[in-house]
mmCIF file of C-alpha atoms in Angstrom:
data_model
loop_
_atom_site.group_PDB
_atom_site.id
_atom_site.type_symbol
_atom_site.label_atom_id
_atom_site.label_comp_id
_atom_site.label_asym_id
_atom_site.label_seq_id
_atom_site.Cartn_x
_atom_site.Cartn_y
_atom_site.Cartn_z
ATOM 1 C CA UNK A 1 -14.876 -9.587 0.725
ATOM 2 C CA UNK A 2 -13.701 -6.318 1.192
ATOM 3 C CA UNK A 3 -13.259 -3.648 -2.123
ATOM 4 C CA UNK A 4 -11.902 -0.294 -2.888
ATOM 5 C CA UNK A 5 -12.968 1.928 -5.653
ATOM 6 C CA UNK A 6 -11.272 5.437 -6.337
ATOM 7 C CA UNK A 7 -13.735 7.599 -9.148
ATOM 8 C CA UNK A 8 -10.751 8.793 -11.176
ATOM 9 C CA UNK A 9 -7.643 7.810 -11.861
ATOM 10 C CA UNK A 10 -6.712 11.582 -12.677
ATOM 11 C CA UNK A 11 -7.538 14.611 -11.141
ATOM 12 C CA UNK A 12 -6.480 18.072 -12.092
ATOM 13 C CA UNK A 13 -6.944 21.106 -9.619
ATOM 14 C CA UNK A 14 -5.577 24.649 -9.606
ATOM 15 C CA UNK A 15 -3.432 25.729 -6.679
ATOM 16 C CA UNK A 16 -5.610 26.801 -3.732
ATOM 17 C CA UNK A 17 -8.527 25.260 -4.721
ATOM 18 C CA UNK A 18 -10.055 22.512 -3.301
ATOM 19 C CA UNK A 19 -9.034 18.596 -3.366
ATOM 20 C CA UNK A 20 -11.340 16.096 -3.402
ATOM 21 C CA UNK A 21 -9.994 12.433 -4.213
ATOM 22 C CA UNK A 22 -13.180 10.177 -3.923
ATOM 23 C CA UNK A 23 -12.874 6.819 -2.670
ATOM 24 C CA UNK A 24 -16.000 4.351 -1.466
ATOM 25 C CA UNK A 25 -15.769 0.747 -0.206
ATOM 26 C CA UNK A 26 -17.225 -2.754 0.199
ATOM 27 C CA UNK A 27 -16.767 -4.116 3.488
ATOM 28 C CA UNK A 28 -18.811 -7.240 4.874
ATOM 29 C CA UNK A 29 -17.602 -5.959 8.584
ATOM 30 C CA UNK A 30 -16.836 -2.611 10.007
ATOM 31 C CA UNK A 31 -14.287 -1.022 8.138
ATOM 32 C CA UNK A 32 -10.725 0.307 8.930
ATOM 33 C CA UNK A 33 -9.814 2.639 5.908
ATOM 34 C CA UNK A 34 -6.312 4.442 5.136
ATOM 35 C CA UNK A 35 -5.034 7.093 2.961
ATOM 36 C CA UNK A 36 -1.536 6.992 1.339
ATOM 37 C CA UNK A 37 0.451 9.015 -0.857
ATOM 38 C CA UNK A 38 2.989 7.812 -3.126
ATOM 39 C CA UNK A 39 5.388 10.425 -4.469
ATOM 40 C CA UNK A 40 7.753 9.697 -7.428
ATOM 41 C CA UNK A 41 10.160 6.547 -7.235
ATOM 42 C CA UNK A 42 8.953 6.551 -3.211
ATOM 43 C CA UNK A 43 7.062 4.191 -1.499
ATOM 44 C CA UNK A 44 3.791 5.010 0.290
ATOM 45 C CA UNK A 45 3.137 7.046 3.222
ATOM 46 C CA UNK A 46 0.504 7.443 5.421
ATOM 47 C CA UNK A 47 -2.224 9.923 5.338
ATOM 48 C CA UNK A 48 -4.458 9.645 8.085
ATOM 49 C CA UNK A 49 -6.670 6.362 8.873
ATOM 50 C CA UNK A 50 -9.939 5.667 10.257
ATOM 51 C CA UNK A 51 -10.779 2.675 13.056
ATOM 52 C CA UNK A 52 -13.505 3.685 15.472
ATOM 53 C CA UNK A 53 -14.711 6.994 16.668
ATOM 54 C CA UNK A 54 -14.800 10.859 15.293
ATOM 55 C CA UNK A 55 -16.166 10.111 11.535
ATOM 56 C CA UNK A 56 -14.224 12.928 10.582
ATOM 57 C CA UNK A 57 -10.246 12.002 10.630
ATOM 58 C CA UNK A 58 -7.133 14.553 9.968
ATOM 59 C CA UNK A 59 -4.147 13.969 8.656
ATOM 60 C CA UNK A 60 -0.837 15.396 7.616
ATOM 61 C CA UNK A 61 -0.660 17.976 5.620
ATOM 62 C CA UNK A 62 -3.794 19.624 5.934
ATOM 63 C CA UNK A 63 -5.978 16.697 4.362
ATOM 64 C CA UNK A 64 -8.764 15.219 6.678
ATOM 65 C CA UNK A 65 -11.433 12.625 5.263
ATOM 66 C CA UNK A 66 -14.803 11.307 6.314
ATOM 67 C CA UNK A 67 -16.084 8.109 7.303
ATOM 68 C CA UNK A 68 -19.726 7.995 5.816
ATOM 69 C CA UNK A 69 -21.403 4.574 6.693
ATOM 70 C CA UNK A 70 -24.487 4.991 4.907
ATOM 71 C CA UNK A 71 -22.646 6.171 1.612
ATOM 72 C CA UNK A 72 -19.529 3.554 2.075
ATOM 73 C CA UNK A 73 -17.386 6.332 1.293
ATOM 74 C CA UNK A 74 -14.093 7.943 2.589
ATOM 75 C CA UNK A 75 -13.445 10.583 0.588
ATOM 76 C CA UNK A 76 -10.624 12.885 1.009
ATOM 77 C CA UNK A 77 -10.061 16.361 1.078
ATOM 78 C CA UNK A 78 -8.090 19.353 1.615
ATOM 79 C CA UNK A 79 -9.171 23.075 1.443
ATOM 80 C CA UNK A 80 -6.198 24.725 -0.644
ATOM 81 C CA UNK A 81 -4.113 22.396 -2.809
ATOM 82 C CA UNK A 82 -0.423 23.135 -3.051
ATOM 83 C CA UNK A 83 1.866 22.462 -5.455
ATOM 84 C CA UNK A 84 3.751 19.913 -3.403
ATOM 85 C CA UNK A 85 0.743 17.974 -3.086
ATOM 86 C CA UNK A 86 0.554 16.846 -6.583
ATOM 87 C CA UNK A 87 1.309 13.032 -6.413
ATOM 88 C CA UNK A 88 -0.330 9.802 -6.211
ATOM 89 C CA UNK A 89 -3.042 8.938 -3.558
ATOM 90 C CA UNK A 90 -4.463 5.423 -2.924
ATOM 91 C CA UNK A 91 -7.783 4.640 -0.591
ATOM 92 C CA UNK A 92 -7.098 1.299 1.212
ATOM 93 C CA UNK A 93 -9.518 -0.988 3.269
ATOM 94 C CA UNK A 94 -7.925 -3.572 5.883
ATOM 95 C CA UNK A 95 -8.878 -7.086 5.168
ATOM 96 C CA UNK A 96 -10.390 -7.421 8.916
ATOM 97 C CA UNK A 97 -10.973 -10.671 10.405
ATOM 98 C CA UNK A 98 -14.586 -12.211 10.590
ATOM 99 C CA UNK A 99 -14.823 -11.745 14.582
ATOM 100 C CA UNK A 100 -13.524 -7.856 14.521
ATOM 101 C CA UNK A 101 -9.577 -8.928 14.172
ATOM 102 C CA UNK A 102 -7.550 -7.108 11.767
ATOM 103 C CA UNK A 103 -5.610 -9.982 9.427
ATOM 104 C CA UNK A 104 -3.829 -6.522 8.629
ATOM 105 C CA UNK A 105 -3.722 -7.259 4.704
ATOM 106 C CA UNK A 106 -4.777 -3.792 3.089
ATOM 107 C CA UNK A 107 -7.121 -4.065 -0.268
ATOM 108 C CA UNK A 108 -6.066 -1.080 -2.340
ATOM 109 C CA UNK A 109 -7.971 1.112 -4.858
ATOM 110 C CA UNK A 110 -6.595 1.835 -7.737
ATOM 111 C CA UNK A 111 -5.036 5.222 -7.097
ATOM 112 C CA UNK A 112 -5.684 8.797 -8.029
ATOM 113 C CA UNK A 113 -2.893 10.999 -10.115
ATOM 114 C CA UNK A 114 -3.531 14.427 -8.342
ATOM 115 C CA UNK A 115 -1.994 17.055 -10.483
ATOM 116 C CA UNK A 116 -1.965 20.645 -9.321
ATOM 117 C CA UNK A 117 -1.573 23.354 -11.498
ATOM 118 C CA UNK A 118 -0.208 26.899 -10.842
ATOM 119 C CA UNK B 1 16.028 5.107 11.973
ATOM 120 C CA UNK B 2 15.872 3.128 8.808
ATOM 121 C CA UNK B 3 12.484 1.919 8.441
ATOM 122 C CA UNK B 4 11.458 -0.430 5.916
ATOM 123 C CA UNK B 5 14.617 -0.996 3.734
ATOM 124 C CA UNK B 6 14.454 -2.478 0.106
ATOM 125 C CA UNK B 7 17.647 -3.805 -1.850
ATOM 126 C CA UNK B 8 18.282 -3.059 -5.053
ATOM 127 C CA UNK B 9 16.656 -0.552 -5.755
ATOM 128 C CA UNK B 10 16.626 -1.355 -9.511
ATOM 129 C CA UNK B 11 17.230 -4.763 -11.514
ATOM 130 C CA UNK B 12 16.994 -6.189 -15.235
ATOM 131 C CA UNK B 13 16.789 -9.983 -15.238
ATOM 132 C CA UNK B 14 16.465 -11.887 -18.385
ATOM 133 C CA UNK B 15 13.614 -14.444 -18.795
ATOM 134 C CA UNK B 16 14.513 -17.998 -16.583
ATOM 135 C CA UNK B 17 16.514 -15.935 -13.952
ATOM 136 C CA UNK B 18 16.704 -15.854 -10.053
ATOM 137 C CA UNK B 19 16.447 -13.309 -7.930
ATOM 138 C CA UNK B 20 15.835 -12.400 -4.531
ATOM 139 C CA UNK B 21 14.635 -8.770 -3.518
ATOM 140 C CA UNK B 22 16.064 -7.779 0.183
ATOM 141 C CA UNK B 23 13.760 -6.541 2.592
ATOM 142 C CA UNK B 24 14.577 -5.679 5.777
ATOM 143 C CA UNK B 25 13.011 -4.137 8.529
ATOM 144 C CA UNK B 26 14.383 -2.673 12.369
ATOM 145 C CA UNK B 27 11.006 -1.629 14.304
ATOM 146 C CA UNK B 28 10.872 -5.271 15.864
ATOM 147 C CA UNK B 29 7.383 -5.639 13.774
ATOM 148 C CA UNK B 30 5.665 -8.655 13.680
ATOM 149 C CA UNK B 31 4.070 -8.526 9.954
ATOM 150 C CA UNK B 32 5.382 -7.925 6.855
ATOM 151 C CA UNK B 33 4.284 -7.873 3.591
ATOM 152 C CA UNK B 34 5.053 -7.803 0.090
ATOM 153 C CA UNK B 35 3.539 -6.026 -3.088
ATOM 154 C CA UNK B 36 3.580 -5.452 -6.015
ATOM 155 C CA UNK B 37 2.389 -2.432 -8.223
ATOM 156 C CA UNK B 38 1.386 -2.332 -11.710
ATOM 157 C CA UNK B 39 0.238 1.455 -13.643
ATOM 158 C CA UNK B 40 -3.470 1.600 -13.103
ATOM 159 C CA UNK B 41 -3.960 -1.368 -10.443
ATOM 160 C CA UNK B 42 -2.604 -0.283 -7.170
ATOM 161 C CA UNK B 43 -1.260 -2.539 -5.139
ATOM 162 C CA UNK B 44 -1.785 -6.588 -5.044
ATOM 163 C CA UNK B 45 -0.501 -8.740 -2.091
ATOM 164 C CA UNK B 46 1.999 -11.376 -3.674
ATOM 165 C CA UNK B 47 2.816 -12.333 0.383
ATOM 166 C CA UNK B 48 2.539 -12.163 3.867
ATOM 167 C CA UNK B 49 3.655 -12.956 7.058
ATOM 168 C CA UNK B 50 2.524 -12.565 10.685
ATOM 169 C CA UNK B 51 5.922 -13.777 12.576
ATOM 170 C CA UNK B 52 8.988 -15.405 12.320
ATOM 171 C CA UNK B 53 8.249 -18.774 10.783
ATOM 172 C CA UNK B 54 4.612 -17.798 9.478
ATOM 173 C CA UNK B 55 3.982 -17.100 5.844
ATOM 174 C CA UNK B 56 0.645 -17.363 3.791
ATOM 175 C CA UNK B 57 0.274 -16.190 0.091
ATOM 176 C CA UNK B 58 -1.786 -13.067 -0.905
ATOM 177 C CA UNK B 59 -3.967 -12.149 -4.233
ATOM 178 C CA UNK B 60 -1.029 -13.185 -6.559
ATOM 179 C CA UNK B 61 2.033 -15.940 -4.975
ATOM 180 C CA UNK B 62 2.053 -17.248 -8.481
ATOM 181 C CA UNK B 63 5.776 -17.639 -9.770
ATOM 182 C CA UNK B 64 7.040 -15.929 -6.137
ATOM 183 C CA UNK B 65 8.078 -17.709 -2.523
ATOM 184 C CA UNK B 66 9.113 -16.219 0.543
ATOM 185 C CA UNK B 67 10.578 -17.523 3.760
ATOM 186 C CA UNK B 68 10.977 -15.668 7.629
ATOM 187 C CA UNK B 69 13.495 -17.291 9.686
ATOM 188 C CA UNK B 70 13.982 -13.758 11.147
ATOM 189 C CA UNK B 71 11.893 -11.202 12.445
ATOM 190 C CA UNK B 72 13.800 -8.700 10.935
ATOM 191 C CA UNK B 73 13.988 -10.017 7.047
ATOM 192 C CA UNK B 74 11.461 -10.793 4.829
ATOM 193 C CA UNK B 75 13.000 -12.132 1.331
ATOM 194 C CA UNK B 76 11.156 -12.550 -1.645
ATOM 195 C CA UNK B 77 12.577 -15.010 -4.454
ATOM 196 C CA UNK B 78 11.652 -15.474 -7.974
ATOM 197 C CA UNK B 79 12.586 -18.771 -8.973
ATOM 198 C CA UNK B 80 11.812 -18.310 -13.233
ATOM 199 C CA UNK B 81 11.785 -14.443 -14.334
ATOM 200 C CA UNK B 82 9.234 -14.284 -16.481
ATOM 201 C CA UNK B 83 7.936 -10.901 -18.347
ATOM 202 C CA UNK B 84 5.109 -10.373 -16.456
ATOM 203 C CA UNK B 85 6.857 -9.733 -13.541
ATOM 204 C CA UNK B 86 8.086 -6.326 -14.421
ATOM 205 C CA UNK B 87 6.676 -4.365 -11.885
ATOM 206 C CA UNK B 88 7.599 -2.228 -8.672
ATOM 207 C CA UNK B 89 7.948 -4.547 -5.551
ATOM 208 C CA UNK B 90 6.783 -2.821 -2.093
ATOM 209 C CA UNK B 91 7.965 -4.542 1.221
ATOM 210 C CA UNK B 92 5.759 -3.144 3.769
ATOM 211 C CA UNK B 93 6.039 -3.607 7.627
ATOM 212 C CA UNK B 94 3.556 -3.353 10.919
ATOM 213 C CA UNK B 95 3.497 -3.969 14.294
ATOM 214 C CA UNK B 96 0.234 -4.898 14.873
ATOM 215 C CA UNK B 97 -2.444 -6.093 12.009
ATOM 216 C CA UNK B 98 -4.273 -2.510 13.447
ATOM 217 C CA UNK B 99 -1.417 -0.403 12.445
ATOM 218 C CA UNK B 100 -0.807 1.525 9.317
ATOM 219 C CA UNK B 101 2.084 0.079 7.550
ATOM 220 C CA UNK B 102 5.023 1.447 6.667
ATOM 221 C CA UNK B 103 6.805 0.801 3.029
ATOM 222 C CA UNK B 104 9.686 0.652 2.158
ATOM 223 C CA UNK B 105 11.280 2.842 -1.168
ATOM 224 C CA UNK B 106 10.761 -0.089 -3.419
ATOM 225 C CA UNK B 107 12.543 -2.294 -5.942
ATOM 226 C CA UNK B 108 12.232 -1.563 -9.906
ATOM 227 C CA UNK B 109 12.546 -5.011 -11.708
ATOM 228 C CA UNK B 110 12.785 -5.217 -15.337
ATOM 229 C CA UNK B 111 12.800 -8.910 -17.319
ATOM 230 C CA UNK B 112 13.477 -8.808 -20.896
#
């Protein structure tokens, strides 16, 4: 069965300096991973995502994560935090079928608080 | 372009009430989903379904049902409020199990 695990549930950064919001997974198949962010009283939107291809994904906003297979990790980054980045990020795995179907059902981590400070 | 849309947006139910939280969606997606978040634990999959007429429970249907006699809608009922369902409900939405999902703004339910 497929598992999330986010190291730290808070994370603290300075403006401009670098994000890193570590995620690593458990998957019995090849996994499809996701990003979200969750800002205050919102719902979650989408980061970037890995299926197949480029290990190295980009999303929005200047954050881009990597797919390593022999590390089962997915970490994210971005360069130069900003202050509108401080929010809520959750690592999800999708609960993929046995013969390479995606059910679709996402296993979330537990999130990461990001807070960036001026 | 509405999205994923979640009514009410807040509620406070006293133990042994009904409810039903509103989702509904207008991208013509096939799956939908439902949530719930806790502080600390992410999110856990009370429901889901795959198309009109298709539902199948998550990691926690306990004390929650759903139906889909539309594409569009995706209702959630609790039949006996009970504290330990305080928590922030998440209807979620996608067209195709490989698509990201997209959520709607949430519902804040309270039971005292």
């Amino acid at each position: 069965a497929q598992s999330v695990t986010q190291l730290g549930s808070h994370v603290s950064v300075s403006e401009g300096a670098l994000v890193l919001l570590r995620c690593n997974y458990s998957s019995s198949v090849p996994p499809y991973l996701f990003w979200y962010v969750q800002y205050p009283n919102q719902g979650l939107q989408l980061l970037l995502k890995y299926t197949t291809g480029a290990t190295l994904v980009k999303g929005i906003n200047g954050f881009e994560a990597e797919f390593k297979k022999s590390e089962t990790s997915f970490h994210l980054t971005k360069p130069s935090a900003h202050m509108s980045d401080a929010a809520e990020y959750f690592c999800a795995v999708s609960d993929r079928g046995m013969y390479g179907g995606s059910q679709g059902n996402l296993i979330f981590g537990k999130g990461t608080k990001l807070s960036v400070k001026p | 372009n509405a999205g994923v849309t979640q009514t009410p947006k807040f509620r406070i139910l006293k133990i042994g009430q009904s409810m039903t939280l509103q989702c509904t969606q207008d991208m013509n997606h096939n799956y939908m989903y439902w949530y719930r978040q806790d502080p600390g634990m992410g999110l856990k999959l009370i429901y889901y379904s795959v198309g009109a007429g298709i539902t199948d429970k998550g990691e926690v249907p306990n004390g929650y049902n759903v139906s889909r006699s539309t594409t569009e809608d995706f209702p959630l009922r609790l039949e006996l409020a009970a504290p330990s369902q305080t928590s922030v409900y998440f209807c979620a939405s996608n067209g195709d199990s490989n698509q990201p999902q997209h959520f709607g703004d949430g519902t804040r339910l309270s039971i005292l």
